[in-house]
PDB file of C-alpha atoms in Angstrom:
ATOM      1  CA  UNK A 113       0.000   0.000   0.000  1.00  0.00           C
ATOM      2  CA  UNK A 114       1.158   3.446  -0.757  1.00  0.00           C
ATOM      3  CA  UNK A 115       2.555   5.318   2.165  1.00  0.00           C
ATOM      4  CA  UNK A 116       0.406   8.453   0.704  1.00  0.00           C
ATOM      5  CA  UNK A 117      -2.980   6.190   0.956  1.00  0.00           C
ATOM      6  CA  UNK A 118      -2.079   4.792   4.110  1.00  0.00           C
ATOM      7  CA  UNK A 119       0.292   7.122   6.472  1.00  0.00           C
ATOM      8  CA  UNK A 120      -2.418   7.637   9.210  1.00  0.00           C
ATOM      9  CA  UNK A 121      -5.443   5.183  10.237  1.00  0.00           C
ATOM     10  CA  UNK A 122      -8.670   6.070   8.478  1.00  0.00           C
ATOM     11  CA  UNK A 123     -11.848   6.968  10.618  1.00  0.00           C
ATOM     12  CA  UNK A 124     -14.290   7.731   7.817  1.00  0.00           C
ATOM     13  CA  UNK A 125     -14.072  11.449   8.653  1.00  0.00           C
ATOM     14  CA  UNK A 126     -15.757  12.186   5.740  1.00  0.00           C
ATOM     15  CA  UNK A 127     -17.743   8.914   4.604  1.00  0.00           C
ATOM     16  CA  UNK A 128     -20.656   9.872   2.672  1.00  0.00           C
ATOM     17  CA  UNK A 129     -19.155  13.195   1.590  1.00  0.00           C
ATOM     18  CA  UNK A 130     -18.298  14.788  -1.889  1.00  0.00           C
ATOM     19  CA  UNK A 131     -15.609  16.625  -3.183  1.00  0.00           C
ATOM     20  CA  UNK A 132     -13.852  18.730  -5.874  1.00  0.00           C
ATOM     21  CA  UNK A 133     -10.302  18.652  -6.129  1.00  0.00           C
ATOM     22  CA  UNK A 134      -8.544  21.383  -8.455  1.00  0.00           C
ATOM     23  CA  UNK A 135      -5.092  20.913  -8.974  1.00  0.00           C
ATOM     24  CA  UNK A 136      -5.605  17.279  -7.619  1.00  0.00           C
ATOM     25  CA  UNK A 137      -2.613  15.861 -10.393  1.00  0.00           C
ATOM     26  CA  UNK A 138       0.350  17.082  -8.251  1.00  0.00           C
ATOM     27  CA  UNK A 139       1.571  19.002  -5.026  1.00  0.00           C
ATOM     28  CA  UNK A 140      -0.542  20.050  -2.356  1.00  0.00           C
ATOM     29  CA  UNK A 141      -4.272  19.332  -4.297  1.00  0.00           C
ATOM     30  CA  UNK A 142      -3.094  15.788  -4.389  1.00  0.00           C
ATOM     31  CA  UNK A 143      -2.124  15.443  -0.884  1.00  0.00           C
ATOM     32  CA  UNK A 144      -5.880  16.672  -0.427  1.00  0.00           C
ATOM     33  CA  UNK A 145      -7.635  14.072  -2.586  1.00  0.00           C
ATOM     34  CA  UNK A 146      -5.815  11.427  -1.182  1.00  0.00           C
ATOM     35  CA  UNK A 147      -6.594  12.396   2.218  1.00  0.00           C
ATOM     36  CA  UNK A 148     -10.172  13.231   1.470  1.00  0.00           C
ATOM     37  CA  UNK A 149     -10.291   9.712  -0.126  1.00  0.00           C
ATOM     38  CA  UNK A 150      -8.843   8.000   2.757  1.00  0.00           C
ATOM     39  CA  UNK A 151     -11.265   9.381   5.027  1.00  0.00           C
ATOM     40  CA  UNK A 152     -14.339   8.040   3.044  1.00  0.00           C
ATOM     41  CA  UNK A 153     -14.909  11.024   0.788  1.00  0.00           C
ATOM     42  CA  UNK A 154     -16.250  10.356  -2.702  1.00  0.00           C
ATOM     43  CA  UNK A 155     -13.353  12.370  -4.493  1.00  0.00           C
ATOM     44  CA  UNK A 156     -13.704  13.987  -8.415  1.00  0.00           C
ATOM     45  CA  UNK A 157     -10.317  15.220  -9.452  1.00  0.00           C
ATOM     46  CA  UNK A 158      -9.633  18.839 -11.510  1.00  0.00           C
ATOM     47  CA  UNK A 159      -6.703  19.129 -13.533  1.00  0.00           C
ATOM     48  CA  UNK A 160      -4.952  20.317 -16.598  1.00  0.00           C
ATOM     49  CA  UNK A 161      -2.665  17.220 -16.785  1.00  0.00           C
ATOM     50  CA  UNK A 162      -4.363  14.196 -17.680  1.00  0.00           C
ATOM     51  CA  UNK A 163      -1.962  11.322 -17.352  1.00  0.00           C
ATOM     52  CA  UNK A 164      -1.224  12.698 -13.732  1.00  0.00           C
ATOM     53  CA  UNK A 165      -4.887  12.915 -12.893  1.00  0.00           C
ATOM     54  CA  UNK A 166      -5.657   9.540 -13.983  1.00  0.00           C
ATOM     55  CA  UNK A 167      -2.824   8.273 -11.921  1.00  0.00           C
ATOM     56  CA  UNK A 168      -3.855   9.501  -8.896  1.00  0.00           C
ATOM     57  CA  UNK A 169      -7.630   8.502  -9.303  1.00  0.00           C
ATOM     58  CA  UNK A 170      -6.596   4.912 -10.256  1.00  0.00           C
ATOM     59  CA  UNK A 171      -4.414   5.104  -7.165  1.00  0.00           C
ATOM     60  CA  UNK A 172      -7.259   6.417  -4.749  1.00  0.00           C
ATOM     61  CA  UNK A 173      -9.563   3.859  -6.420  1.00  0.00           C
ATOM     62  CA  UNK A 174      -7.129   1.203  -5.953  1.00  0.00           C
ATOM     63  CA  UNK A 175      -6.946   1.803  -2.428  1.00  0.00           C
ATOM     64  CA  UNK A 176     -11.047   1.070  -1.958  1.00  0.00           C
ATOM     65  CA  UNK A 177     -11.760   4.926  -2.934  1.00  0.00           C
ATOM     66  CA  UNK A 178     -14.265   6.481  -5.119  1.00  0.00           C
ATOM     67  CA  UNK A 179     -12.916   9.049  -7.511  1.00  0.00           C
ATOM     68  CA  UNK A 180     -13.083  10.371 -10.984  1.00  0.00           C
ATOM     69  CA  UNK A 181     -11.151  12.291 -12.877  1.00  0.00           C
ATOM     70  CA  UNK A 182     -11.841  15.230 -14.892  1.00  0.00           C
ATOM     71  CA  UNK A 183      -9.513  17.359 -17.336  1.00  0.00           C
ATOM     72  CA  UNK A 184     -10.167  20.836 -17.678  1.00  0.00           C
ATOM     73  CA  UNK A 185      -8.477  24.146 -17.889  1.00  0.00           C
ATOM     74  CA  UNK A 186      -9.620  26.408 -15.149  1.00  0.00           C
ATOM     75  CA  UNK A 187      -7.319  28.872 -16.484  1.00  0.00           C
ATOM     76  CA  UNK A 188      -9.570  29.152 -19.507  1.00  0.00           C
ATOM     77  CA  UNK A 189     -12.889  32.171 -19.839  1.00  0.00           C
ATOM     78  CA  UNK A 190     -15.739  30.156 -18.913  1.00  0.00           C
ATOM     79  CA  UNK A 191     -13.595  27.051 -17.710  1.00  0.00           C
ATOM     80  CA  UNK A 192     -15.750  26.713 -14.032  1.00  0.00           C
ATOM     81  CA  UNK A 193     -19.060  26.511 -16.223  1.00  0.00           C
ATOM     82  CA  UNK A 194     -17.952  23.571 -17.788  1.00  0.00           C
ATOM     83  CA  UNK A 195     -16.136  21.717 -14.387  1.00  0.00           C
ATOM     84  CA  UNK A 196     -19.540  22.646 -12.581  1.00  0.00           C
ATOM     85  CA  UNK A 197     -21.320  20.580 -15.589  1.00  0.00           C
ATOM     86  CA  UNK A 198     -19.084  17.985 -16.114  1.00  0.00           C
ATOM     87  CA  UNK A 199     -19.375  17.650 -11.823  1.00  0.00           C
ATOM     88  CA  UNK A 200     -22.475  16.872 -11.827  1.00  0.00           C
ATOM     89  CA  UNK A 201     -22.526  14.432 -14.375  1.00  0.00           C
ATOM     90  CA  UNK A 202     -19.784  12.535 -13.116  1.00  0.00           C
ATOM     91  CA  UNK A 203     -20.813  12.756  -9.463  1.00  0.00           C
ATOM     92  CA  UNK A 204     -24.640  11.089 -10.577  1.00  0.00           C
ATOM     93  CA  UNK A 205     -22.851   8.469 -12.661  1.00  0.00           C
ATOM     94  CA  UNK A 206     -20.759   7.443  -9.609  1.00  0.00           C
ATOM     95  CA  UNK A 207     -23.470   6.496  -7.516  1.00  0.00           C
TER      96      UNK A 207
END
């Protein structure tokens, strides 16, 4: 098991929750999936990068966890629009 997906004991802090991670491929928004994740949260992923993205929703899924990912551009006019949209959809599908 990854020490990232398994550095403290889980207590479903946030079991039945929902989230949206931006910046969840790398650095600090990926420390926060993964501990969102651990704790039970149902986790969907923002990021530019897609191959890093995937990688860390396969790895939060592999661990028991429930998360998407999504690739988007927030830096783009009109980018939250779309990540609001695509949230929803993704977040119904899960279930």
């Amino acid at each position: 098991m990854s020490s990232a997906m398994s550095s403290l004991a889980p207590i479903g802090l946030f079991r039945g929750e929902h989230a949206l991670i931006t910046g969840a491929a790398s650095s600090i928004g990926r420390a926060i999936a993964m501990a969102l994740a651990r704790e039970g949260a149902t986790v969907v992923l923002a990021d530019v990068d897609r191959v890093r993205n995937e990688a860390v929703s396969t790895m939060i899924r592999d661990h028991g966890g429930k998360a998407t990912a999504l690739t988007i551009d927030l830096s783009r006019p009109g980018a939250e629009a779309d990540l609001l949209a695509a949230c929803a959809g993704q977040t119904i599908d899960m279930f």
